[in-house]
Coordinates of C-alpha atoms and ligand atoms in Angstrom, one line a residue:
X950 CA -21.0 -9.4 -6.9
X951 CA -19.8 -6.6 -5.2
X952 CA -16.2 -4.7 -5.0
X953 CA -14.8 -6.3 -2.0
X954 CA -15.8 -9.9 -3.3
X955 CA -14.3 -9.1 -6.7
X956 CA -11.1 -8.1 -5.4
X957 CA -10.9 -11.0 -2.7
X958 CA -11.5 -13.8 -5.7
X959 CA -8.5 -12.0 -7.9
X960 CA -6.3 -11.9 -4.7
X961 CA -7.5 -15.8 -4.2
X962 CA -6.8 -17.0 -7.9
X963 CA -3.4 -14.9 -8.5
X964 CA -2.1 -17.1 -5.3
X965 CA -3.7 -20.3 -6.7
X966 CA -6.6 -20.2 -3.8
X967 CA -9.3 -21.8 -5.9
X968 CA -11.9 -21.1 -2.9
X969 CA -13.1 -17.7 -1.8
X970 CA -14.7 -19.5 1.2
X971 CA -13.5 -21.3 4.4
X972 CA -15.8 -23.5 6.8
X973 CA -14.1 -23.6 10.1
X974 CA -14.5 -26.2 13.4
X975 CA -13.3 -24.0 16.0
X976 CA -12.6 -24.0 19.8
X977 CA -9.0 -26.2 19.3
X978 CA -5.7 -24.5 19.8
X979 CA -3.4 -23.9 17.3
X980 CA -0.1 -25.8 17.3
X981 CA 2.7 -26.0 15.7
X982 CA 5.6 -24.6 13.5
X983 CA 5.4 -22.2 10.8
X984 CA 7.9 -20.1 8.8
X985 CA 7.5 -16.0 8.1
X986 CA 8.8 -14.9 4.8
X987 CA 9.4 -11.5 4.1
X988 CA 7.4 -8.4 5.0
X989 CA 4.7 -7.7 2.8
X990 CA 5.1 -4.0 3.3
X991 CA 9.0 -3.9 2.5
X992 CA 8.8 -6.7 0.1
X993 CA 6.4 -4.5 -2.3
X994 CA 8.3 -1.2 -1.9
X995 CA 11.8 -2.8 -2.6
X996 CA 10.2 -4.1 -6.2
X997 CA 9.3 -0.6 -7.3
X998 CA 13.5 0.6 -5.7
X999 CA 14.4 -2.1 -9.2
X1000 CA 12.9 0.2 -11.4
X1001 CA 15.5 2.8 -10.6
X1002 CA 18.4 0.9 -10.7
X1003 CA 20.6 0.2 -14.3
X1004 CA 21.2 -3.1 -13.4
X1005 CA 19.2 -6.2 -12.5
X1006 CA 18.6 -6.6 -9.1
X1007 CA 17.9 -9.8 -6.4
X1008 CA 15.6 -10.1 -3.6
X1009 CA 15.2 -13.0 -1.2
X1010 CA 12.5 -14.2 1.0
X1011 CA 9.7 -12.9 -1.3
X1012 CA 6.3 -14.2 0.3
X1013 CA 3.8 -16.0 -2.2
X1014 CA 1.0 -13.5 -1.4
X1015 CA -1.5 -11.5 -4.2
X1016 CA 0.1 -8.1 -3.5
X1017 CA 3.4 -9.4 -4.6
X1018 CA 1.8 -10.5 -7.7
X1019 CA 0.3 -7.2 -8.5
X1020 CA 3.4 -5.4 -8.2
X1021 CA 4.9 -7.8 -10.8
X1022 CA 2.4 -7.2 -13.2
X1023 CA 3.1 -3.7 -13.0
X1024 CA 6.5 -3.7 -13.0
X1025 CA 6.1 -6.2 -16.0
X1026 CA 3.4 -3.5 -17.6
X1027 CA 6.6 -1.1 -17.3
X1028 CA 8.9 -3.2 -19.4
X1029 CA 10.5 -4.8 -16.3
X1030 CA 11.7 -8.5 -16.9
X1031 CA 10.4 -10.5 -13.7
X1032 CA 12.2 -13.4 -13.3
X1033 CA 11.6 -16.2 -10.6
X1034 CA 15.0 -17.9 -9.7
X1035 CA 13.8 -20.0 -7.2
X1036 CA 11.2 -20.4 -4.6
X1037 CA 11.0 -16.8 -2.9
X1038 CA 14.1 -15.4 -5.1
X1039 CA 13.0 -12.6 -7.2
X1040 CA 15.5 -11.2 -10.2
X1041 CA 14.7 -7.7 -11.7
X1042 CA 16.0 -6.6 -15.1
X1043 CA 15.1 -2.7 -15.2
X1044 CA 17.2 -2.8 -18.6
X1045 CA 14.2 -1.4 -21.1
X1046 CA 11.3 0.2 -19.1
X1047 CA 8.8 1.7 -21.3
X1048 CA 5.0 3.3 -21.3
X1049 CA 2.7 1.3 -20.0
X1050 CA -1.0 1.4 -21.0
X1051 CA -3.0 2.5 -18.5
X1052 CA -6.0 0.8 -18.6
X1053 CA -3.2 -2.0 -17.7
X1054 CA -2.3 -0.4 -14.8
X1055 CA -5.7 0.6 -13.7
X1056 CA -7.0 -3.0 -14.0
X1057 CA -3.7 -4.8 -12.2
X1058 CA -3.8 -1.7 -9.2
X1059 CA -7.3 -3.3 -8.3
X1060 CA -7.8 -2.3 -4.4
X1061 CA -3.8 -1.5 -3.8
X1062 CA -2.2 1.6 -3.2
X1063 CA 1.3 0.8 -4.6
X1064 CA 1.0 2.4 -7.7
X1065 CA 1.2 6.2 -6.0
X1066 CA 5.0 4.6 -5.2
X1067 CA 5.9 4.0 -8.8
X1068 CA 5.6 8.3 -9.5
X1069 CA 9.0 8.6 -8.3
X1070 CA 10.5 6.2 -10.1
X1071 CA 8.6 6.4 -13.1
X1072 CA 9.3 10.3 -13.1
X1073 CA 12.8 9.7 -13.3
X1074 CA 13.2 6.7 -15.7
X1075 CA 10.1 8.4 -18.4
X1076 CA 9.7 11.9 -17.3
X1077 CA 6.3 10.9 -16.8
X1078 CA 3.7 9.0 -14.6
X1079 CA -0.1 8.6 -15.3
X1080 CA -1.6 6.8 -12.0
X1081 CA -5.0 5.8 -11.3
X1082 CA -7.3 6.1 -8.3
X1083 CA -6.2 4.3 -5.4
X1084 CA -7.3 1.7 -3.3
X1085 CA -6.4 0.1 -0.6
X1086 CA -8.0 -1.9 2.2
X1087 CA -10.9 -0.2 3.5
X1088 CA -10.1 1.2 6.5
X1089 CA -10.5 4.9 6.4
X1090 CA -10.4 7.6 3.3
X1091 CA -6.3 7.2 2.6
X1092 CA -5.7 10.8 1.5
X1093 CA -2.5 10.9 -1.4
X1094 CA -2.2 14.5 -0.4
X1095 CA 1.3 13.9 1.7
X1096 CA 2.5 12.5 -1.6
X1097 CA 1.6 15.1 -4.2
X1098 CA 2.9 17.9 -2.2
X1099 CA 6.2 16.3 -1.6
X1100 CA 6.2 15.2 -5.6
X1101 CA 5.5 19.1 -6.2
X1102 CA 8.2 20.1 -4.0
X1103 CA 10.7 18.0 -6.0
X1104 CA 9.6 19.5 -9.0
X1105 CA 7.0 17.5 -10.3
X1106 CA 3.6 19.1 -11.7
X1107 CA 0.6 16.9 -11.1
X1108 CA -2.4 17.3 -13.6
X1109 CA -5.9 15.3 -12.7
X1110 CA -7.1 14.0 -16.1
X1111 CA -10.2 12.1 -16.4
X1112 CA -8.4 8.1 -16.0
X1113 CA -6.1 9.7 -13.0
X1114 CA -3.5 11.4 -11.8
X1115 CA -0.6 12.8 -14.8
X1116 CA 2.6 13.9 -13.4
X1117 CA 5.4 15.7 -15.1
X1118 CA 9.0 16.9 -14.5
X1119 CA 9.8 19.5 -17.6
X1120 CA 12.8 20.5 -15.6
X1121 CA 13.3 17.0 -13.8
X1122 CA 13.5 16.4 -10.3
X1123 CA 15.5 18.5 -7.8
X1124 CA 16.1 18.2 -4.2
X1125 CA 13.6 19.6 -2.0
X1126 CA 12.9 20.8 1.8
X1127 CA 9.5 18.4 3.4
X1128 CA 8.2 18.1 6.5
X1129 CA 5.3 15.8 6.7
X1130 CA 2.3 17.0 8.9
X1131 CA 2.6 13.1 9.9
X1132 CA 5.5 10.5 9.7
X1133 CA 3.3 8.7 7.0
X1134 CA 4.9 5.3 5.7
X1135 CA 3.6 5.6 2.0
X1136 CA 4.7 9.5 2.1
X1137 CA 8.5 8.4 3.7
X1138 CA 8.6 6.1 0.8
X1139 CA 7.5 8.5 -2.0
X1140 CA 10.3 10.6 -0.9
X1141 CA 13.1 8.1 -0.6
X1142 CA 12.3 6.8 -3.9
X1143 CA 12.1 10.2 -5.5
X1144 CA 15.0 12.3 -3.4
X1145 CA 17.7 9.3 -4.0
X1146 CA 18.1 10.1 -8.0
X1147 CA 16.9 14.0 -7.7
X1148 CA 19.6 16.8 -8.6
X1149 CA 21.1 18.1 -5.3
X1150 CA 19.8 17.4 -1.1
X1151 CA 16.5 16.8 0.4
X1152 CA 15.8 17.6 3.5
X1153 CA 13.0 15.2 5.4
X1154 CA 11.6 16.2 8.4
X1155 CA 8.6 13.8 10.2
X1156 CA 9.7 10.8 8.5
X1157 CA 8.3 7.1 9.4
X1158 CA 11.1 5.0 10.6
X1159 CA 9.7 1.9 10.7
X1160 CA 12.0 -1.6 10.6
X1161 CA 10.7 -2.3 6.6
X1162 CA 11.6 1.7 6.0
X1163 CA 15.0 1.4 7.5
X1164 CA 15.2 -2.0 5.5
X1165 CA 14.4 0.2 2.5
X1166 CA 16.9 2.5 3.2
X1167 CA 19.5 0.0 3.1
X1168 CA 18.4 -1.8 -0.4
X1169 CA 18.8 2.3 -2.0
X1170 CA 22.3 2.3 0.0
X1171 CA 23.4 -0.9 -1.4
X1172 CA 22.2 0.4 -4.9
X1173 CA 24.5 3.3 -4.5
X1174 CA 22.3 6.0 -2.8
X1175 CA 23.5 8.2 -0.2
X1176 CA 20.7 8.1 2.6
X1177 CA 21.6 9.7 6.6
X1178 CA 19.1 8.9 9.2
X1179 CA 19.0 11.6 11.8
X1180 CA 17.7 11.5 15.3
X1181 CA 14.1 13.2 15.8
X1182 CA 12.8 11.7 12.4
X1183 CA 14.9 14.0 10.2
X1184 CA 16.1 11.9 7.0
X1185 CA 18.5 13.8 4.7
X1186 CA 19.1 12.5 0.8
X1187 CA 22.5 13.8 -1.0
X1188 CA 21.0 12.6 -4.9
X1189 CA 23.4 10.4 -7.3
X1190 CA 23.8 10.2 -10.8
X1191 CA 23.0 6.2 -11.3
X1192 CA 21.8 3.4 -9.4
X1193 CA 22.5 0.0 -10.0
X1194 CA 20.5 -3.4 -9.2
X1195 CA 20.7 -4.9 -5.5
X1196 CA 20.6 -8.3 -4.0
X1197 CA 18.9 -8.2 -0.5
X1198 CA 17.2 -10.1 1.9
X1199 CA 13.7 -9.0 3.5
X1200 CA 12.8 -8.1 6.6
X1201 CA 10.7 -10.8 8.2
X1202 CA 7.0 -10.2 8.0
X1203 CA 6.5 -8.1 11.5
X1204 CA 2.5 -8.0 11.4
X1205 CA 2.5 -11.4 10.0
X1206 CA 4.2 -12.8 12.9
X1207 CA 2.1 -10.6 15.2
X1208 CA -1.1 -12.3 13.7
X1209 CA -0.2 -15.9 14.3
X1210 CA 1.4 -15.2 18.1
X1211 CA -2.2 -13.6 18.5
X1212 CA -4.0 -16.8 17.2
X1213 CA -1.9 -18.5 19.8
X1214 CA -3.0 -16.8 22.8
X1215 CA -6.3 -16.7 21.8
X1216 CA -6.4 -20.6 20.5
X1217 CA -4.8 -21.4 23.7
X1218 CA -2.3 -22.9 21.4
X1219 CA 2.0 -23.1 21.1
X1220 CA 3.2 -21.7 17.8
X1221 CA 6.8 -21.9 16.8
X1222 CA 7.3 -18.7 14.4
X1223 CA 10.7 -19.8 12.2
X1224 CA 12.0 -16.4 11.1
X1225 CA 10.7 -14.0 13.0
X1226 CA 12.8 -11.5 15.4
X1227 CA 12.8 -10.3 18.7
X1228 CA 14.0 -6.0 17.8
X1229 CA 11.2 -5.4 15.4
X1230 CA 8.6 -7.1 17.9
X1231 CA 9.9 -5.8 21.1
X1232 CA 6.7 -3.6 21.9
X1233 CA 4.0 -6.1 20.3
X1234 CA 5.7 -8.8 23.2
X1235 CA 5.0 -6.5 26.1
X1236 CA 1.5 -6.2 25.2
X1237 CA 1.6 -9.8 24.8
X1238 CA 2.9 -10.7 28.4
X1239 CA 1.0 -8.3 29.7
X1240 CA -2.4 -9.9 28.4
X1241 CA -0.8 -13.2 29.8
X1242 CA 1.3 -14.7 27.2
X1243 CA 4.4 -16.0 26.7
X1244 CA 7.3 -16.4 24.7
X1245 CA 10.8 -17.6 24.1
X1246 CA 13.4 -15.7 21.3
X1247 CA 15.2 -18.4 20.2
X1248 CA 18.2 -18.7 17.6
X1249 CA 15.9 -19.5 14.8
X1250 CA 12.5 -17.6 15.4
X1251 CA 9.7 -17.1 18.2
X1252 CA 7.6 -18.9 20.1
X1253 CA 4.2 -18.1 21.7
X1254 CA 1.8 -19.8 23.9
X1255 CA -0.9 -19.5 26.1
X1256 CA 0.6 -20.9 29.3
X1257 CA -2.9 -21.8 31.3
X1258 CA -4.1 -18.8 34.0
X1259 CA -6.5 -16.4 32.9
X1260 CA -5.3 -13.3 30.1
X1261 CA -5.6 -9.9 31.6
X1262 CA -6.8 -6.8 30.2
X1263 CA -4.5 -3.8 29.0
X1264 CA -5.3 -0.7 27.6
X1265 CA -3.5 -0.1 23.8
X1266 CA -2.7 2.8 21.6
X1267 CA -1.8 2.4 18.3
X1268 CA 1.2 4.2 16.9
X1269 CA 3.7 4.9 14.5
X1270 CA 6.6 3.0 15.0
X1271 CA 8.4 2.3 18.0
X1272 CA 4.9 2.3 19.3
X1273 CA 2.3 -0.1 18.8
X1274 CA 1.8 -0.7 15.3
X1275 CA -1.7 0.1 13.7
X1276 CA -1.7 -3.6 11.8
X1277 CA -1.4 -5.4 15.6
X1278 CA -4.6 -4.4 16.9
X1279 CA -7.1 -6.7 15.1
X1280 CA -5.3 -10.3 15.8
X1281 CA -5.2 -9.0 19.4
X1282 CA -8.7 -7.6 20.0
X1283 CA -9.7 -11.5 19.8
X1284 CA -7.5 -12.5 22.3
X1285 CA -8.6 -9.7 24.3
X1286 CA -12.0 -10.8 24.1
X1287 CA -10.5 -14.1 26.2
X1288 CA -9.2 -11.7 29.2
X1289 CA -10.6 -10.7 32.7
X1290 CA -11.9 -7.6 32.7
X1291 CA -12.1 -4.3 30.4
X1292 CA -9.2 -3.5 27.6
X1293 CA -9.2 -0.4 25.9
X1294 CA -8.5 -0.4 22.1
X1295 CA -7.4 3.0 21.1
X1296 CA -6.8 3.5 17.6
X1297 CA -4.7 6.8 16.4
X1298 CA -3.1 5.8 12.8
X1299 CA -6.6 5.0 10.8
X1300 CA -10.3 6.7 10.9
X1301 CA -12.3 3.6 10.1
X1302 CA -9.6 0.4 11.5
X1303 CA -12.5 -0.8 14.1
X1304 CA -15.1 -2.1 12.2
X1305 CA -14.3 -5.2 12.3
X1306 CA -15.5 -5.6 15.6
X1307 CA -18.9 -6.0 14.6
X1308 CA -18.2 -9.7 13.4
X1309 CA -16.9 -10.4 16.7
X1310 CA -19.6 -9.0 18.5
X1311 CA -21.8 -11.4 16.4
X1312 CA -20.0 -14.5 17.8
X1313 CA -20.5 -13.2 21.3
X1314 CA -18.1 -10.6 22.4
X1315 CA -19.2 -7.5 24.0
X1316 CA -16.8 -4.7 22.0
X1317 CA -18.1 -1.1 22.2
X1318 CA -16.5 1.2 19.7
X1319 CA -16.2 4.8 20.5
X1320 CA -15.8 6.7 17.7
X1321 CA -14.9 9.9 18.2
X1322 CA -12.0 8.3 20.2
X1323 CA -12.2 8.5 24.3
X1324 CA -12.5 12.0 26.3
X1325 CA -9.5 11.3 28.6
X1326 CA -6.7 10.3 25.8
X1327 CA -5.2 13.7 24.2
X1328 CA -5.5 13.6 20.8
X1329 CA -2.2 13.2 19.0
X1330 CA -3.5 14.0 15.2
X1331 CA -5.0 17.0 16.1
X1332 CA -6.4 18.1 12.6
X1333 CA -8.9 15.8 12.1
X1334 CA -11.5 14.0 14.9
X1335 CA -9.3 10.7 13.8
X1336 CA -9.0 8.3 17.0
X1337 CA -11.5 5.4 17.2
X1338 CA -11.2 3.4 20.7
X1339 CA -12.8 0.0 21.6
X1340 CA -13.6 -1.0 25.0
X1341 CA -13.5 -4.8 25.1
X1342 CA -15.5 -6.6 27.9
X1343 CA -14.1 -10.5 28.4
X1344 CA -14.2 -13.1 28.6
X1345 CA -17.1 -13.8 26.5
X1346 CA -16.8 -16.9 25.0
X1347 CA -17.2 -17.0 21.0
X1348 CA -19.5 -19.4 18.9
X1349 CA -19.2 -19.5 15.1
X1350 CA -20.8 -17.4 12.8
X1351 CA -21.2 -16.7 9.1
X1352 CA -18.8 -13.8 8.1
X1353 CA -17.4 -11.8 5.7
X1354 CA -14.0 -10.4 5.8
X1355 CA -13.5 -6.4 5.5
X1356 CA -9.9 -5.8 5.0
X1357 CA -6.7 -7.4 5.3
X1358 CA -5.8 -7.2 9.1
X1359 CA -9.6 -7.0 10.5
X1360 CA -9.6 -10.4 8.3
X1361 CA -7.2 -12.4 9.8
X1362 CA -9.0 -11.7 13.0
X1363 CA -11.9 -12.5 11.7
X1364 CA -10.3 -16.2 11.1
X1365 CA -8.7 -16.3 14.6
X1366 CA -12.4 -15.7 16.4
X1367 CA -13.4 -18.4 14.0
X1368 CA -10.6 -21.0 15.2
X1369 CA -11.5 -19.8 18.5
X1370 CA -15.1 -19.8 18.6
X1371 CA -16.8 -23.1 19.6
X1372 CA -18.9 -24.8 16.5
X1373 CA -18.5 -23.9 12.9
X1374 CA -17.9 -20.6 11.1
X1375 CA -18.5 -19.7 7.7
X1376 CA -15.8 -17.0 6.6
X1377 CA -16.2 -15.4 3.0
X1378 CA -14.0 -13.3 1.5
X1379 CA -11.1 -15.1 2.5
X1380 CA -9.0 -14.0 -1.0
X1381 CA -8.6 -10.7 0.9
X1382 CA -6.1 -12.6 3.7
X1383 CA -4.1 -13.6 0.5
X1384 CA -3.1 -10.2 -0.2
X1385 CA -0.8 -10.3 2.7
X1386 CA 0.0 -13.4 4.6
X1387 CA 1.6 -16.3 2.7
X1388 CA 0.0 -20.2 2.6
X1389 CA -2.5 -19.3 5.0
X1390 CA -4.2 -22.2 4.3
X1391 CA -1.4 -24.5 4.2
X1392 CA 0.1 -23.0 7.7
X1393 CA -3.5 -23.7 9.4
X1394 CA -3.1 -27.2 8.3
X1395 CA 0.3 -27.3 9.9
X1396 CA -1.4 -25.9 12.9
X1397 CA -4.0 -28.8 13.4
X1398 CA -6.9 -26.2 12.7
X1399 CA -10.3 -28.0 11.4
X1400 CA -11.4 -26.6 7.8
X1401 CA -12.7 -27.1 4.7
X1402 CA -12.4 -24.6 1.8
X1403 CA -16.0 -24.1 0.2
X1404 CA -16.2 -25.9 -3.5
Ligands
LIG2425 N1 -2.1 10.1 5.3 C1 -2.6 11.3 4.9 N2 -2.2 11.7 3.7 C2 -1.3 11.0 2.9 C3 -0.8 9.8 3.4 C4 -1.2 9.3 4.6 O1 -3.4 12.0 5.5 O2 -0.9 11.5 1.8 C5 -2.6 9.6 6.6 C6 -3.4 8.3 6.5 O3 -4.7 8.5 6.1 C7 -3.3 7.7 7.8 C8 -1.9 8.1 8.3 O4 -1.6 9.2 7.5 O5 -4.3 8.2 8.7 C9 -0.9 7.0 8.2 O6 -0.8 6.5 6.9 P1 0.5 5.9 6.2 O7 0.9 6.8 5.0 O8 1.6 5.8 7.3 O9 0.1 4.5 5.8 P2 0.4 3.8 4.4 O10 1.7 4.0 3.9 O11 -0.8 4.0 3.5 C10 1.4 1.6 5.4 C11 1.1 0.1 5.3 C12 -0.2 -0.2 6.2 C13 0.1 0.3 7.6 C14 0.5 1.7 7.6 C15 0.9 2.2 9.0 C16 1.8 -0.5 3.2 C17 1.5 -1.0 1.8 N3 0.8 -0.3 4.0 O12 0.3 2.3 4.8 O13 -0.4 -1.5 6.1 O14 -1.0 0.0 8.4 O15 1.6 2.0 6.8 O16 2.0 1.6 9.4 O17 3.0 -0.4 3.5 C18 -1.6 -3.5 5.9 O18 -0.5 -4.1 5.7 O19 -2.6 -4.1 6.0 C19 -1.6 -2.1 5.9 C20 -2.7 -1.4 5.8

């Protein structure tokens, strides 16, 4: 068995998923109401925020998905009490953290990245941090160097030893002066979580601001840190003495929510998405009417539907946030593969985020990737040959296939071309999707989808 299918089957079992595999009819839209939880990507950064606090802290709207899992193991590895107080309510008693082994560590971190955001954290509480290699989906080499600078500039020293990476503070942490050669998320993070409990101000310059950063920001406020936002990306940190537990509410799941609208339009289907909001979506819905969509913000959530015509083309760059996020590219390409005419997939954030194209070309699109990027588009990330760009030719129509799913987001599209492709698919891998979008199965029987999950 290889990696990928060893990490899907953990992600499958620690959600309950007792099937790795999913048979899928395709070719009927997809209809219905579902509800978004919390965003993966906020949910698992505001776990490791409890470990700095003195006091137990609360967070609602926690999605039942595998990566949320992992992070409890590690937190419980750590001496954390996890506690669940009712469906999607989290409580965090950071009362008596303590070494954990790492061969613990090592085996719970699996294919995720989160543990590099426990160094922080774990530097303050222990004065120490042993991390392991890190994974990740597979969508490009994921360099940690953005973080171990910015942990050396607080103070930290950072030894490799033969299990991983061993980080100190002899003289504990201090405030420091960073400016990221790229508003990286994870890096953004790394500081927050280290700058809010380090002697004296930090200074970041570059910083992500994306929605489940801000949201971040305002669980360290609300535990007592003292966090300014600045215009141009500059973030500055004043340090405090003690933090103490929060009680907080998640974002809505942004990419999530992107996803299904995206199995809407391509399904030619109506989905109702309870939960989700129009200020963190607002330049994933231009896209969206652009290719020929439509949607309605209501009080309670979303929806999106094909409404009949044929979808248009557009021509998409991925980008940090406002622009269009890395994460939305996948669902869409399979929509895209539905319009009239050529779309232009251009890919800026990730080295290796277009490879899941190949599945769809098996089903009977026509998606050529360039990938050194395209000639005419100036490179924004200029110190590396980075950008990727498809060039989509639709509409092609899409018959099943048997396929295996790469990563998290190239995954889910793989399951949209699937619903949308006429006959039967076989997907594998599907413990993969688990990592990161909650029910999935149970919110595709909602949506009148035809499957059956392999015995
Ligand atoms: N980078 C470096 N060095 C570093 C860190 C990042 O060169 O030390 C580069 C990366 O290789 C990449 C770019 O900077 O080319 C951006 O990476 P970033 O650090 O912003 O991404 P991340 O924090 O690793 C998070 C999300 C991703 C999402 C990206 C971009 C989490 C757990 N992951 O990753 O989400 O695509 O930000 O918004 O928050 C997903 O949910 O499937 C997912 C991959």
């Amino acid at each position: 068995m290889n990696a990928l299918t060893k990490d899907s089957r953990k992600a499958a079992a620690r959600v309950g998923l007792t099937s790795d595999v999913i048979t899928i009819d395709g070719g009927k839209p997809l209809t219905g109401e579902i509800h978004i939880r919390g965003a993966k990507n906020l949910v698992t950064k505001a776990m490791v925020a409890a470990l700095l606090a003195e006091s137990p802290s609360v967070l609602r709207d926690v999605p039942a998905i595998s990566d949320v899992g992992v992070v409890t193991g590690m937190l419980e590895a750590y001496g954390v009490a996890v506690d669940t107080l009712e469906d999607g309510v989290l409580r965090f008693d950071p009362s008596n953290v303590l070494r954990a082994h790492f061969a613990e560590i090592d085996a719970l971190a699996g294919s995720s990245r989160i543990p590099i955001l426990f160094c922080g954290p774990l530097l303050h509480r222990l004065g120490e941090a042993l991390i392991p290699d890190l994974g990740g989906c597979r969508i490009g080499d994921r360099p940690i160097d953005f973080h171990m600078d910015a942990l050396r500039a607080f103070g930290a020293v950072v030894d490799k030893s033969y299990e991983g990476i061993r980080l100190t503070a002899p003289d504990g942490l201090h405030g420091a002066d960073i400016e990221l050669p790229y508003p990286s998320v994870g890096a953004t993070e790394q500081v927050l979580l280290t700058a809010v409990l380090a002697k004296g101000t930090t200074e970041l310059r570059n910083a992500a601001i994306e929605p489940e950063i801000m949201d971040l920001i305002a669980i360290l406020q609300k535990m007592g840190a003292i966090i300014n936002v600045e215009p141009n990306r500059v973030i500055f940190i004043e340090g405090v003495e003690h933090l103490s537990g929060y009680d907080h509410r998640a974002i809505f799941d942004r990419n999530e929510a992107a996803s299904w609208a995206s199995a809407a339009l391509a399904t030619k289907g109506d989905i109702v998405l309870l939960g989700a909001r129009q200020q963190e979506l607002m330049t994933f819905l231009n896209i969206f009417r652009k290719v020929g969509g439509a949607f309605d913000v209501r009080e309670d959530g979303i929806r999106f539907w094909h409404p009949g015509g044929e979808l248009k083309p557009v021509v998409v760059e991925t980008d940090v946030h406002p622009g269009f996020m890395t994460d939305w590219q996948q669902p869409l390409v399979v929509a895209l593969t539905q319009a009239h005419g050529h779309s232009v997939v251009h890919e800026t954030v990730y080295e290796n985020r277009l490879g899941f194209t190949d599945a769809l070309n098996q089903m009977g699109a026509n998606i050529v990737v360039h990938s050194a990027g395209l000639e005419s588009v100036t490179r924004r990330v200029p110190r590396r040959p980075l950008e990727q760009a498809a060039v989509i030719e639709g509409p092609t129509p899409l018959h099943g296939a048997d396929i295996e799913i790469p990563d998290l987001r190239g995954g889910f599209s793989h399951l949209i071309a699937a619903l949308t492709a006429e006959g039967r698919s076989r997907v594998s891998n599907v413990g993969i999707i688990a990592r990161g979008y909650e029910h999935f199965v149970h919110k595709l029987e909602l949506l009148g989808a035809e499957f059956s999950l392999e015995d």
